[in-house]
GROMACS .gro file of C-alpha atoms in nm:
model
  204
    1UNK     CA    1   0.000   0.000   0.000
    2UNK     CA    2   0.281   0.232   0.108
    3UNK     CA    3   0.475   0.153  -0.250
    4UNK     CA    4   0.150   0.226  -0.431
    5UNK     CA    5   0.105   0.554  -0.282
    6UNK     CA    6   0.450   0.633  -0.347
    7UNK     CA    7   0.398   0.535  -0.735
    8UNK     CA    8   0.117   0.748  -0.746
    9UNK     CA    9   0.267   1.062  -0.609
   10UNK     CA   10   0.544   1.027  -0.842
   11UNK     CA   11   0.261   0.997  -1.110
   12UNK     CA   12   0.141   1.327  -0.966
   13UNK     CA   13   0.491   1.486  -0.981
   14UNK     CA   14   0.584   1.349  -1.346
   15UNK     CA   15   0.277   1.503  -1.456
   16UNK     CA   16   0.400   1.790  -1.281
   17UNK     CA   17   0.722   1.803  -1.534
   18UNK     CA   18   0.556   1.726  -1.809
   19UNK     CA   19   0.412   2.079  -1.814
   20UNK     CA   20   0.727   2.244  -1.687
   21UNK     CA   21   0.923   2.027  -1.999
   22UNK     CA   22   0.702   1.809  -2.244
   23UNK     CA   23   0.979   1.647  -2.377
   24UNK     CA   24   0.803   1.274  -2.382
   25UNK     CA   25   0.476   1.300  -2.500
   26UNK     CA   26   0.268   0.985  -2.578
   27UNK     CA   27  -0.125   0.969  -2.687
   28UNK     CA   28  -0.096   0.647  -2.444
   29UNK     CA   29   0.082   0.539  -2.125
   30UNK     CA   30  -0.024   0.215  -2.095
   31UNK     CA   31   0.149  -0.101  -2.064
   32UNK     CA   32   0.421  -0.032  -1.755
   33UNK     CA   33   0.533   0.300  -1.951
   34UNK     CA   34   0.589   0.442  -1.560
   35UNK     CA   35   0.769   0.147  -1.421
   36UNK     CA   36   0.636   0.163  -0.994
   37UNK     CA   37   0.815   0.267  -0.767
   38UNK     CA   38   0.902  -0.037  -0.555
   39UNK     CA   39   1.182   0.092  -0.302
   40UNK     CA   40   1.252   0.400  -0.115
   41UNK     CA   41   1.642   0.435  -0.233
   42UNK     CA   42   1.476   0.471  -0.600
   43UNK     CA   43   1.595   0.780  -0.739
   44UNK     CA   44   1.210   0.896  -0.861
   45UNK     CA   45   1.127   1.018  -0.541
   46UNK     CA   46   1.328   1.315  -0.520
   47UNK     CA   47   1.082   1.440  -0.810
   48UNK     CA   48   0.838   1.328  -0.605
   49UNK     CA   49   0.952   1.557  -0.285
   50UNK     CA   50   1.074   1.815  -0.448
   51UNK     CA   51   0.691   1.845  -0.634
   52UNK     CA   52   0.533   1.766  -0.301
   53UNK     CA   53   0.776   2.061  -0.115
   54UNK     CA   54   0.690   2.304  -0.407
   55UNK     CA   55   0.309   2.271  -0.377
   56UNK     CA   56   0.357   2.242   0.005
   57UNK     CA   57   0.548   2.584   0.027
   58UNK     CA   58   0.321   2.798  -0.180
   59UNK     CA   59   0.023   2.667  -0.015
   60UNK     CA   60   0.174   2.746   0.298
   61UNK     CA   61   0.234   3.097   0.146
   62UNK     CA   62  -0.144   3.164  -0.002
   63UNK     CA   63  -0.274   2.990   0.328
   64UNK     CA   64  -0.070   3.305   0.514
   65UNK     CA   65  -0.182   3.575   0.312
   66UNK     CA   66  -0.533   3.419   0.277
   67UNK     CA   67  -0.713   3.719   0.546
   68UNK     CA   68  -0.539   4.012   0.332
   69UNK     CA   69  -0.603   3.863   0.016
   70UNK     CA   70  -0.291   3.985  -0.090
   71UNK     CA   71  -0.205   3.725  -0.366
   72UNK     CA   72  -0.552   3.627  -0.515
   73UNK     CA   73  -0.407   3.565  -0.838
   74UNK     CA   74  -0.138   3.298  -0.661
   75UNK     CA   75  -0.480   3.149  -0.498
   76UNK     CA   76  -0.679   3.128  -0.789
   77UNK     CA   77  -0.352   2.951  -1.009
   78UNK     CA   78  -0.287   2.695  -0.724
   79UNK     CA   79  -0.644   2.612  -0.733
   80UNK     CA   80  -0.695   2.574  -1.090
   81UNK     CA   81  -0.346   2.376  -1.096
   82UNK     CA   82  -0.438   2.099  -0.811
   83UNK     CA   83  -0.825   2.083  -0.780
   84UNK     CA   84  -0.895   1.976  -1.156
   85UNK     CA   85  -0.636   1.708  -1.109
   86UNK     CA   86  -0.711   1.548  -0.802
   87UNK     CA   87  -1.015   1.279  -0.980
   88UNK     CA   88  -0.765   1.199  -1.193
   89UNK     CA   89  -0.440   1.142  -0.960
   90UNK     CA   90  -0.541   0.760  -0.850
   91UNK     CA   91  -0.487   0.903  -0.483
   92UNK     CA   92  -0.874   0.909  -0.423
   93UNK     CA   93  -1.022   0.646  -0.675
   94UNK     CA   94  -0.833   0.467  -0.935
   95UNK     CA   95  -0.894   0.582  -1.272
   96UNK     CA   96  -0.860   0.406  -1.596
   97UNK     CA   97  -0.554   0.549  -1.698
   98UNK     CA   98  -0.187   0.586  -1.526
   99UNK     CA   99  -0.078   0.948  -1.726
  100UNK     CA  100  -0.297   1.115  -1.934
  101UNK     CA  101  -0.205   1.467  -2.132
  102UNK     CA  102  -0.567   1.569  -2.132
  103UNK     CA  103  -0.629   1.596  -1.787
  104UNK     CA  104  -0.317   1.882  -1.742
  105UNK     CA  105  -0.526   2.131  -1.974
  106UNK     CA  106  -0.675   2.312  -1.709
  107UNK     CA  107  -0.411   2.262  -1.430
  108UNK     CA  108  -0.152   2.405  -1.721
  109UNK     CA  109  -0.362   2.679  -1.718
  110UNK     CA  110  -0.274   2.737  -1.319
  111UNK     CA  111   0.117   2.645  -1.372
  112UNK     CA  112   0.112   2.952  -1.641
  113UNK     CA  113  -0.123   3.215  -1.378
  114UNK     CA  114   0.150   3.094  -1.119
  115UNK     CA  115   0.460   3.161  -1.353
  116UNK     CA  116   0.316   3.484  -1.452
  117UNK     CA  117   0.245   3.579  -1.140
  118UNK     CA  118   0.599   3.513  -1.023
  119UNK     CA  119   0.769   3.692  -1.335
  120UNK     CA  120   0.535   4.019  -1.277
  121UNK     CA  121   0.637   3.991  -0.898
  122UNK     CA  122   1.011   3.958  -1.006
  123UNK     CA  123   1.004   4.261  -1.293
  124UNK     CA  124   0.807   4.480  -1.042
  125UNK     CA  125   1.066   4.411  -0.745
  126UNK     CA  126   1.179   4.737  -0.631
  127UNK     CA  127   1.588   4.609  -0.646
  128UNK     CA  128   1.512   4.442  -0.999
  129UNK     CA  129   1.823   4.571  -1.178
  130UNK     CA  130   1.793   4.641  -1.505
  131UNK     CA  131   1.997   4.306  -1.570
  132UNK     CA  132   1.792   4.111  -1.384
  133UNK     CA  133   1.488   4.265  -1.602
  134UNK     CA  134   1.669   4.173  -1.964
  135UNK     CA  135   1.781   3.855  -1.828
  136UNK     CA  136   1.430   3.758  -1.776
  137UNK     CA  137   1.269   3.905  -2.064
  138UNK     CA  138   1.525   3.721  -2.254
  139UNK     CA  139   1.451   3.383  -2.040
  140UNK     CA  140   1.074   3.428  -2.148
  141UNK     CA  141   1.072   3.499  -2.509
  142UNK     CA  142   1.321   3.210  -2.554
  143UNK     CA  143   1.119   2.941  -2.338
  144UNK     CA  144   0.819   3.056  -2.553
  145UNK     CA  145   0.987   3.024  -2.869
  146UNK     CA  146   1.085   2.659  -2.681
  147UNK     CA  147   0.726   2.570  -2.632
  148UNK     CA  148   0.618   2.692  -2.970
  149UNK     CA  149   0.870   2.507  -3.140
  150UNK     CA  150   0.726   2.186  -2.972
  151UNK     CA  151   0.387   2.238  -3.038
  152UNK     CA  152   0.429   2.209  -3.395
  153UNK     CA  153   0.627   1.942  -3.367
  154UNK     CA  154   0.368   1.771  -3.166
  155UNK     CA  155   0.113   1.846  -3.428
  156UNK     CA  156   0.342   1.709  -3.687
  157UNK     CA  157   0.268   1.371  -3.467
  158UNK     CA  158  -0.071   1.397  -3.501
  159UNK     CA  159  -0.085   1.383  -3.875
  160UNK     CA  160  -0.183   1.039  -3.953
  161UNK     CA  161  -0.229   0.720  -3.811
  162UNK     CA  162   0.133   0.612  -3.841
  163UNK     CA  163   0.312   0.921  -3.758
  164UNK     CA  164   0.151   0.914  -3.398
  165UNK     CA  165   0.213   0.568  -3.356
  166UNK     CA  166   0.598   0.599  -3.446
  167UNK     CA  167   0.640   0.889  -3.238
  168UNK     CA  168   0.483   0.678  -2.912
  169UNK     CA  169   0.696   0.425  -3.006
  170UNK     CA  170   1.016   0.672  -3.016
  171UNK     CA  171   0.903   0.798  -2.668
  172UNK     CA  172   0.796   0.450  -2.517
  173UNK     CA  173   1.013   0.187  -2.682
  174UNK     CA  174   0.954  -0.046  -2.384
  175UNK     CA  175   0.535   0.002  -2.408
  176UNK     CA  176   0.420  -0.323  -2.523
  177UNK     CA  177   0.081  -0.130  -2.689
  178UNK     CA  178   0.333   0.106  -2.892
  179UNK     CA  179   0.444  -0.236  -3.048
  180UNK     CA  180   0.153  -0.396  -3.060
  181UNK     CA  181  -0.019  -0.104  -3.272
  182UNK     CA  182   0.281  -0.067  -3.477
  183UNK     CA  183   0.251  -0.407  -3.597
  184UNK     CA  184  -0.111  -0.413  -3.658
  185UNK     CA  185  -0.018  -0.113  -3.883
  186UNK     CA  186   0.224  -0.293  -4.065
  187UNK     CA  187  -0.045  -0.606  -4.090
  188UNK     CA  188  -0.251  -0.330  -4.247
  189UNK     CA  189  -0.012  -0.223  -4.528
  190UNK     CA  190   0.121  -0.560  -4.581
  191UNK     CA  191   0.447  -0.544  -4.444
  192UNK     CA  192   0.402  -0.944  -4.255
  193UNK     CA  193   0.768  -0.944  -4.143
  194UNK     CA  194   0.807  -0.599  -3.945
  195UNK     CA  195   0.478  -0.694  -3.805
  196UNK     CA  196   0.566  -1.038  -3.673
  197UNK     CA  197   0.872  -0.853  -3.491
  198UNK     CA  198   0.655  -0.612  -3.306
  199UNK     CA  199   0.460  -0.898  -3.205
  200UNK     CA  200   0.708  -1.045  -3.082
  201UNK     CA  201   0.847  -0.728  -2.886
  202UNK     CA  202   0.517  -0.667  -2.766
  203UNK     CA  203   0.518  -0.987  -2.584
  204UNK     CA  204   0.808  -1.026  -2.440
   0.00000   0.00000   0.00000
């Protein structure tokens, strides 16, 4: 029970980085694509405390300011970031699915209220030098060009039937589905021998 909670809060915490970086993507994580985390010396959960002392620290902070109201737009990005995710985390009921992209719309929505509201808190800082200022203007523009960059790449994925599957198969080489969809593919277009191999990886 104790393992399985831990595997779950490192679910909640990879989630957590896929926002921050959505490096791996995958339209499905089935199939042991998160191994479980089945020992405390295992390495995932210092993602997992380091998530859990992030969310714990500026709830601690809103929960402070709360009476004055002095940070309603921190409140209202911390809500929208953990509430809408909470069905979904396996923590309360188990859910059909171990990661799912769809369910981080809306709590992507709070992570960008929260780094906004951080950046305008920085800029605004009395002692802001004007370094400090360019550096993060600079910081900004290039992790938007970042994200913008991989958003058309990720719609590049989404093109056809066998461009998604090849690019779940580049993220999850070790998800038995991935293989198992590949080959039915190459059943499809009559390519028997590359689908007999992803068979074959798919059970092993």
């Amino acid at each position: 029970m104790f393992y399985r909670f831990l595997s779950y809060s490192y679910v909640a915490a990879f989630n957590l980085w896929l926002m921050l970086c959505p490096s791996a993507l995958s339209h499905d994580w089935q199939m042991n694509s998160l191994p479980l985390v089945t020992s405390l010396d295992d390495i995932r959960n210092i993602g997992t405390c380091i998530a859990a002392a992030f969310l714990l620290c500026t709830t601690c902070k809103i929960l402070s300011d709360i009476d004055t109201q002095k940070h309603s737009p921190q409140v209202l990005a911390v809500l929208l970031l953990i509430i809408p995710y909470i069905p979904a985390s396996n923590l309360l009921v188990t859910v059909g699915f171990v990661v799912a992209e769809r369910v981080l719309y809306i709590p992507s929505m709070g992570l960008i209220l929260l780094c906004i509201y951080g950046l305008q808190t920085l800029l605004n800082h009395k002692k802001a030098s004007n370094w400090v200022v360019i550096t993060t203007k600079f910081f900004v523009g290039f992790t938007l060009s970042v994200f913008v960059a991989r958003t058309v790449l990720r719609n590049s994925d989404w093109m056809s039937r066998p461009t998604i599957i090849k690019a779940g198969l580049k993220t999850l080489p070790h998800n038995a589905k991935m293989h198992y969809n590949w080959a039915n593919y190459q059943r499809d277009v009559g390519d028997t021998q590359t689908a007999v191999n992803h068979y074959r990886e798919a059970l092993r």
